[in-house]
Amino acid sequence: DTAVSQTPKYLVTQMGNDKSIKCEQNLGHDTMYWYKQDSKKFLKIMFSYNNKELIINETVPNRFSPKSPDKAHLNLHINSLELGDSAVYFCASSQAGIGELFFGEGSRLTVL
Amino acid sequence: ELKVEQNPLFLSMQEGKNYTIYCNYSTTSDRLYWYRQDPGKSLESLFVLLSNGAVKQEGRLMASLDTKARLSTLHITAAVHDLSATYFCAVVLPGTASKLTFGTGTRLQVTL
């Protein structure tokens, strides 16, 4: 039973399209995150939600819009995809105040 | 802005040898994490270091934290091929219980 699951695992799409990635955690955590890992393996936080409330919003283009319908789910919608959006997007969860993150398997986005 | 640097970025070592990966960070923090990532896979939590002088060991890996020097080390003893992976340290930004800033990563290759 996967603790943090993301779908889809792979996304290949054309520039200008819109796509979504979904994430669900069954760990009972109250905080969820989106991280972006680029081709050099650098990991950077994008967003974080605590109990459905946005608490971290890094300098990310407005084309990226997260949504958390409940504390177990965090989705990421990307509009007007660009070549530079190609990366692996990781969802993670943690219990607030503890900090240790548990990561999903990642969603590899390729924009052509 | 919190900066987290690791060195070396790439490490090739023979089985049976010992080596240390260093993680330096720029702002006071009393929580540091080590993660492992296999190629194409998710990030797996290895160690959570919560106080100055903390030392944790698991198998051939030992992690330590010196908050005064803003330095953590990950020591590898008698390396084996299975340890080949990329290792990340991550630091909590002070005042933000949830925001982990990751280091640049160290790609470890253990050769036979």
Short mmCIF file of C-alpha atoms in Angstrom, two decimals:
data_model
loop_
_atom_site.label_atom_id
_atom_site.label_comp_id
_atom_site.label_asym_id
_atom_site.label_seq_id
_atom_site.Cartn_x
_atom_site.Cartn_y
_atom_site.Cartn_z
CA ASP A 1 0.00 0.00 0.00
CA THR A 2 1.85 3.09 -1.29
CA ALA A 3 2.18 5.88 1.28
CA VAL A 4 2.46 8.79 -1.17
CA SER A 5 1.20 8.07 -4.66
CA GLN A 6 1.32 10.29 -7.74
CA THR A 7 -0.31 9.96 -11.13
CA PRO A 8 0.64 9.91 -13.85
CA LYS A 9 4.21 8.67 -13.60
CA TYR A 10 5.07 9.91 -17.07
CA LEU A 11 3.69 12.81 -19.07
CA VAL A 12 4.76 13.72 -22.60
CA THR A 13 3.03 16.71 -24.12
CA GLN A 14 3.38 19.60 -26.52
CA MET A 15 4.20 23.17 -25.65
CA GLY A 16 1.14 25.23 -24.88
CA ASN A 17 -0.91 22.34 -23.51
CA ASP A 18 -2.37 22.14 -20.01
CA LYS A 19 -1.71 19.16 -17.75
CA SER A 20 -2.41 18.00 -14.21
CA ILE A 21 -0.62 15.76 -11.74
CA LYS A 22 -2.43 14.22 -8.80
CA CYS A 23 -1.07 13.19 -5.42
CA GLU A 24 -2.56 11.29 -2.52
CA GLN A 25 -1.08 10.28 0.84
CA ASN A 26 -2.41 7.72 3.32
CA LEU A 27 0.02 8.52 6.14
CA GLY A 28 -2.38 10.80 7.99
CA HIS A 29 -0.02 13.75 7.55
CA ASP A 30 -1.34 17.29 7.59
CA THR A 31 1.21 18.92 5.27
CA MET A 32 1.84 18.22 1.59
CA TYR A 33 4.35 19.61 -0.88
CA TRP A 34 5.32 19.87 -4.51
CA TYR A 35 9.01 19.80 -5.36
CA LYS A 36 10.59 20.17 -8.78
CA GLN A 37 13.75 18.24 -9.68
CA ASP A 38 15.55 19.52 -12.76
CA SER A 39 17.90 17.72 -15.11
CA LYS A 40 20.85 18.40 -12.78
CA LYS A 41 18.98 16.69 -9.93
CA PHE A 42 18.50 19.95 -8.07
CA LEU A 43 15.40 19.85 -5.86
CA LYS A 44 13.42 23.00 -5.25
CA ILE A 45 10.23 23.47 -3.28
CA MET A 46 7.30 24.92 -5.18
CA PHE A 47 4.29 24.80 -2.86
CA SER A 48 3.19 23.50 0.50
CA TYR A 49 -0.27 23.05 1.99
CA ASN A 50 -1.17 22.48 5.60
CA ASN A 51 -4.70 21.20 6.18
CA LYS A 52 -5.79 22.54 2.79
CA GLU A 53 -4.24 25.97 3.42
CA LEU A 54 -1.42 27.24 1.23
CA ILE A 55 1.57 27.98 3.48
CA ILE A 56 4.52 28.02 1.09
CA ASN A 57 4.36 29.56 -2.36
CA GLU A 58 7.80 29.96 -3.87
CA THR A 59 8.60 32.08 -6.89
CA VAL A 60 6.73 29.93 -9.34
CA PRO A 61 5.03 31.17 -12.54
CA ASN A 62 1.29 31.74 -12.28
CA ARG A 63 0.85 28.99 -14.84
CA PHE A 64 1.32 26.56 -11.94
CA SER A 65 -1.71 26.24 -9.70
CA PRO A 66 -1.87 23.80 -6.81
CA LYS A 67 -5.11 22.67 -5.27
CA SER A 68 -5.74 20.70 -2.10
CA PRO A 69 -9.32 19.42 -1.80
CA ASP A 70 -8.51 17.79 1.55
CA LYS A 71 -5.42 17.14 3.61
CA ALA A 72 -4.77 13.80 1.95
CA HIS A 73 -4.73 15.16 -1.61
CA LEU A 74 -2.67 17.76 -3.43
CA ASN A 75 -2.91 18.32 -7.15
CA LEU A 76 -0.82 20.43 -9.50
CA HIS A 77 -2.24 21.99 -12.64
CA ILE A 78 0.07 23.55 -15.20
CA ASN A 79 -1.23 25.84 -17.95
CA SER A 80 0.47 26.73 -21.22
CA LEU A 81 3.36 24.34 -20.77
CA GLU A 82 6.84 25.51 -21.78
CA LEU A 83 10.01 23.60 -22.61
CA GLY A 84 11.57 24.70 -19.31
CA ASP A 85 8.80 22.96 -17.39
CA SER A 86 10.31 19.60 -18.30
CA ALA A 87 11.39 18.03 -15.01
CA VAL A 88 10.42 15.45 -12.44
CA TYR A 89 7.76 16.69 -10.05
CA PHE A 90 7.71 15.10 -6.62
CA CYS A 91 4.87 15.19 -4.19
CA ALA A 92 5.72 14.76 -0.51
CA SER A 93 4.00 14.82 2.84
CA SER A 94 4.99 15.35 6.46
CA GLN A 95 3.55 15.96 9.87
CA ALA A 96 3.83 19.67 10.66
CA GLY A 97 6.57 20.51 13.13
CA ILE A 98 8.49 17.31 12.47
CA GLY A 99 9.71 18.07 8.99
CA GLU A 100 10.74 14.65 7.74
CA LEU A 101 9.32 14.37 4.25
CA PHE A 102 7.97 11.24 2.62
CA PHE A 103 8.13 11.39 -1.14
CA GLY A 104 6.04 9.97 -3.93
CA GLU A 105 7.59 8.18 -6.90
CA GLY A 106 7.71 11.32 -9.01
CA SER A 107 6.02 12.39 -12.23
CA ARG A 108 8.35 12.89 -15.17
CA LEU A 109 7.05 15.68 -17.39
CA THR A 110 8.51 16.10 -20.86
CA VAL A 111 7.43 19.10 -22.91
CA LEU A 112 8.18 18.88 -26.63
CA GLU B 1 18.22 33.03 1.82
CA LEU B 2 19.28 29.62 3.08
CA LYS B 3 21.96 27.96 0.97
CA VAL B 4 22.91 24.32 1.35
CA GLU B 5 26.04 23.05 -0.33
CA GLN B 6 27.41 19.56 -0.57
CA ASN B 7 30.80 18.34 -1.57
CA PRO B 8 31.90 16.54 -3.44
CA LEU B 9 29.25 16.66 -6.15
CA PHE B 10 30.48 13.38 -7.57
CA LEU B 11 32.39 10.65 -5.80
CA SER B 12 33.77 7.50 -7.34
CA MET B 13 35.18 5.07 -4.82
CA GLN B 14 36.24 1.47 -4.69
CA GLU B 15 34.47 -1.14 -2.66
CA GLY B 16 35.92 -1.45 0.80
CA LYS B 17 37.08 2.16 1.05
CA ASN B 18 35.91 4.85 3.46
CA TYR B 19 34.83 8.34 2.56
CA THR B 20 32.91 11.35 3.87
CA ILE B 21 30.35 13.59 2.19
CA TYR B 22 30.05 17.11 3.58
CA CYS B 23 26.99 19.31 3.85
CA ASN B 24 27.38 23.00 4.73
CA TYR B 25 24.50 25.40 5.25
CA SER B 26 24.40 29.14 5.55
CA THR B 27 21.80 29.89 8.25
CA THR B 28 21.30 28.59 11.76
CA SER B 29 19.17 25.49 11.84
CA ASP B 30 18.89 22.65 14.31
CA ARG B 31 17.34 20.08 12.02
CA LEU B 32 19.00 18.31 9.16
CA TYR B 33 17.97 15.36 7.04
CA TRP B 34 19.79 12.96 4.76
CA TYR B 35 18.06 11.33 1.81
CA ARG B 36 19.07 8.75 -0.74
CA GLN B 37 17.87 8.68 -4.33
CA ASP B 38 18.47 5.80 -6.73
CA PRO B 39 18.41 6.62 -10.47
CA GLY B 40 14.88 7.23 -11.68
CA LYS B 41 13.46 6.61 -8.22
CA SER B 42 12.01 8.52 -5.31
CA LEU B 43 13.85 9.93 -2.31
CA GLU B 44 14.24 7.72 0.72
CA SER B 45 14.80 9.19 4.17
CA LEU B 46 18.03 7.96 5.78
CA PHE B 47 18.64 10.08 8.87
CA VAL B 48 16.99 12.83 10.87
CA LEU B 49 19.43 14.88 12.99
CA LEU B 50 17.69 17.07 15.52
CA SER B 51 20.36 18.59 17.75
CA ASN B 52 23.94 19.70 17.93
CA GLY B 53 26.25 16.73 18.23
CA ALA B 54 23.63 14.25 17.02
CA VAL B 55 25.07 11.11 15.49
CA LYS B 56 23.06 8.41 13.78
CA GLN B 57 24.27 5.17 12.23
CA GLU B 58 22.64 2.66 9.94
CA GLY B 59 24.76 -0.10 8.48
CA ARG B 60 27.76 1.38 6.68
CA LEU B 61 26.45 4.96 6.89
CA MET B 62 26.92 7.35 9.78
CA ALA B 63 25.63 10.90 9.88
CA SER B 64 26.57 13.68 12.30
CA LEU B 65 25.53 17.27 12.89
CA ASP B 66 27.53 20.24 14.16
CA THR B 67 25.10 23.16 14.33
CA LYS B 68 27.79 25.62 15.45
CA ALA B 69 29.87 24.92 12.36
CA ARG B 70 26.69 24.56 10.26
CA LEU B 71 28.05 21.29 9.01
CA SER B 72 26.81 17.75 8.65
CA THR B 73 28.80 14.78 7.48
CA LEU B 74 27.75 11.47 6.01
CA HIS B 75 30.49 8.92 6.51
CA ILE B 76 30.66 5.76 4.45
CA THR B 77 32.53 2.81 5.90
CA ALA B 78 33.80 -0.05 3.72
CA ALA B 79 31.66 0.94 0.75
CA VAL B 80 29.73 -1.67 -1.20
CA HIS B 81 28.24 -1.40 -4.68
CA ASP B 82 24.69 -1.24 -3.29
CA LEU B 83 25.46 2.16 -1.79
CA SER B 84 25.74 3.70 -5.27
CA ALA B 85 23.11 6.46 -5.39
CA THR B 86 22.73 10.21 -5.05
CA TYR B 87 22.71 11.50 -1.48
CA PHE B 88 21.03 14.73 -0.46
CA CYS B 89 21.15 16.66 2.74
CA ALA B 90 18.24 18.99 3.54
CA VAL B 91 17.89 21.72 6.14
CA VAL B 92 14.82 23.30 7.68
CA LEU B 93 14.66 27.05 7.19
CA PRO B 94 14.44 28.64 10.66
CA GLY B 95 10.96 29.86 11.50
CA THR B 96 9.36 27.58 8.93
CA ALA B 97 8.61 24.18 10.34
CA SER B 98 7.76 22.84 6.94
CA LYS B 99 10.24 24.23 4.43
CA LEU B 100 13.14 21.91 3.60
CA THR B 101 15.93 23.30 1.48
CA PHE B 102 17.93 20.61 -0.27
CA GLY B 103 21.61 20.50 -0.97
CA THR B 104 23.05 20.05 -4.42
CA GLY B 105 23.34 16.29 -4.03
CA THR B 106 26.37 14.00 -4.12
CA ARG B 107 26.38 11.25 -6.70
CA LEU B 108 28.20 8.26 -5.25
CA GLN B 109 29.50 5.53 -7.51
CA VAL B 110 31.04 2.49 -5.85
CA THR B 111 33.11 0.42 -8.20
CA LEU B 112 34.04 -3.23 -7.80
#
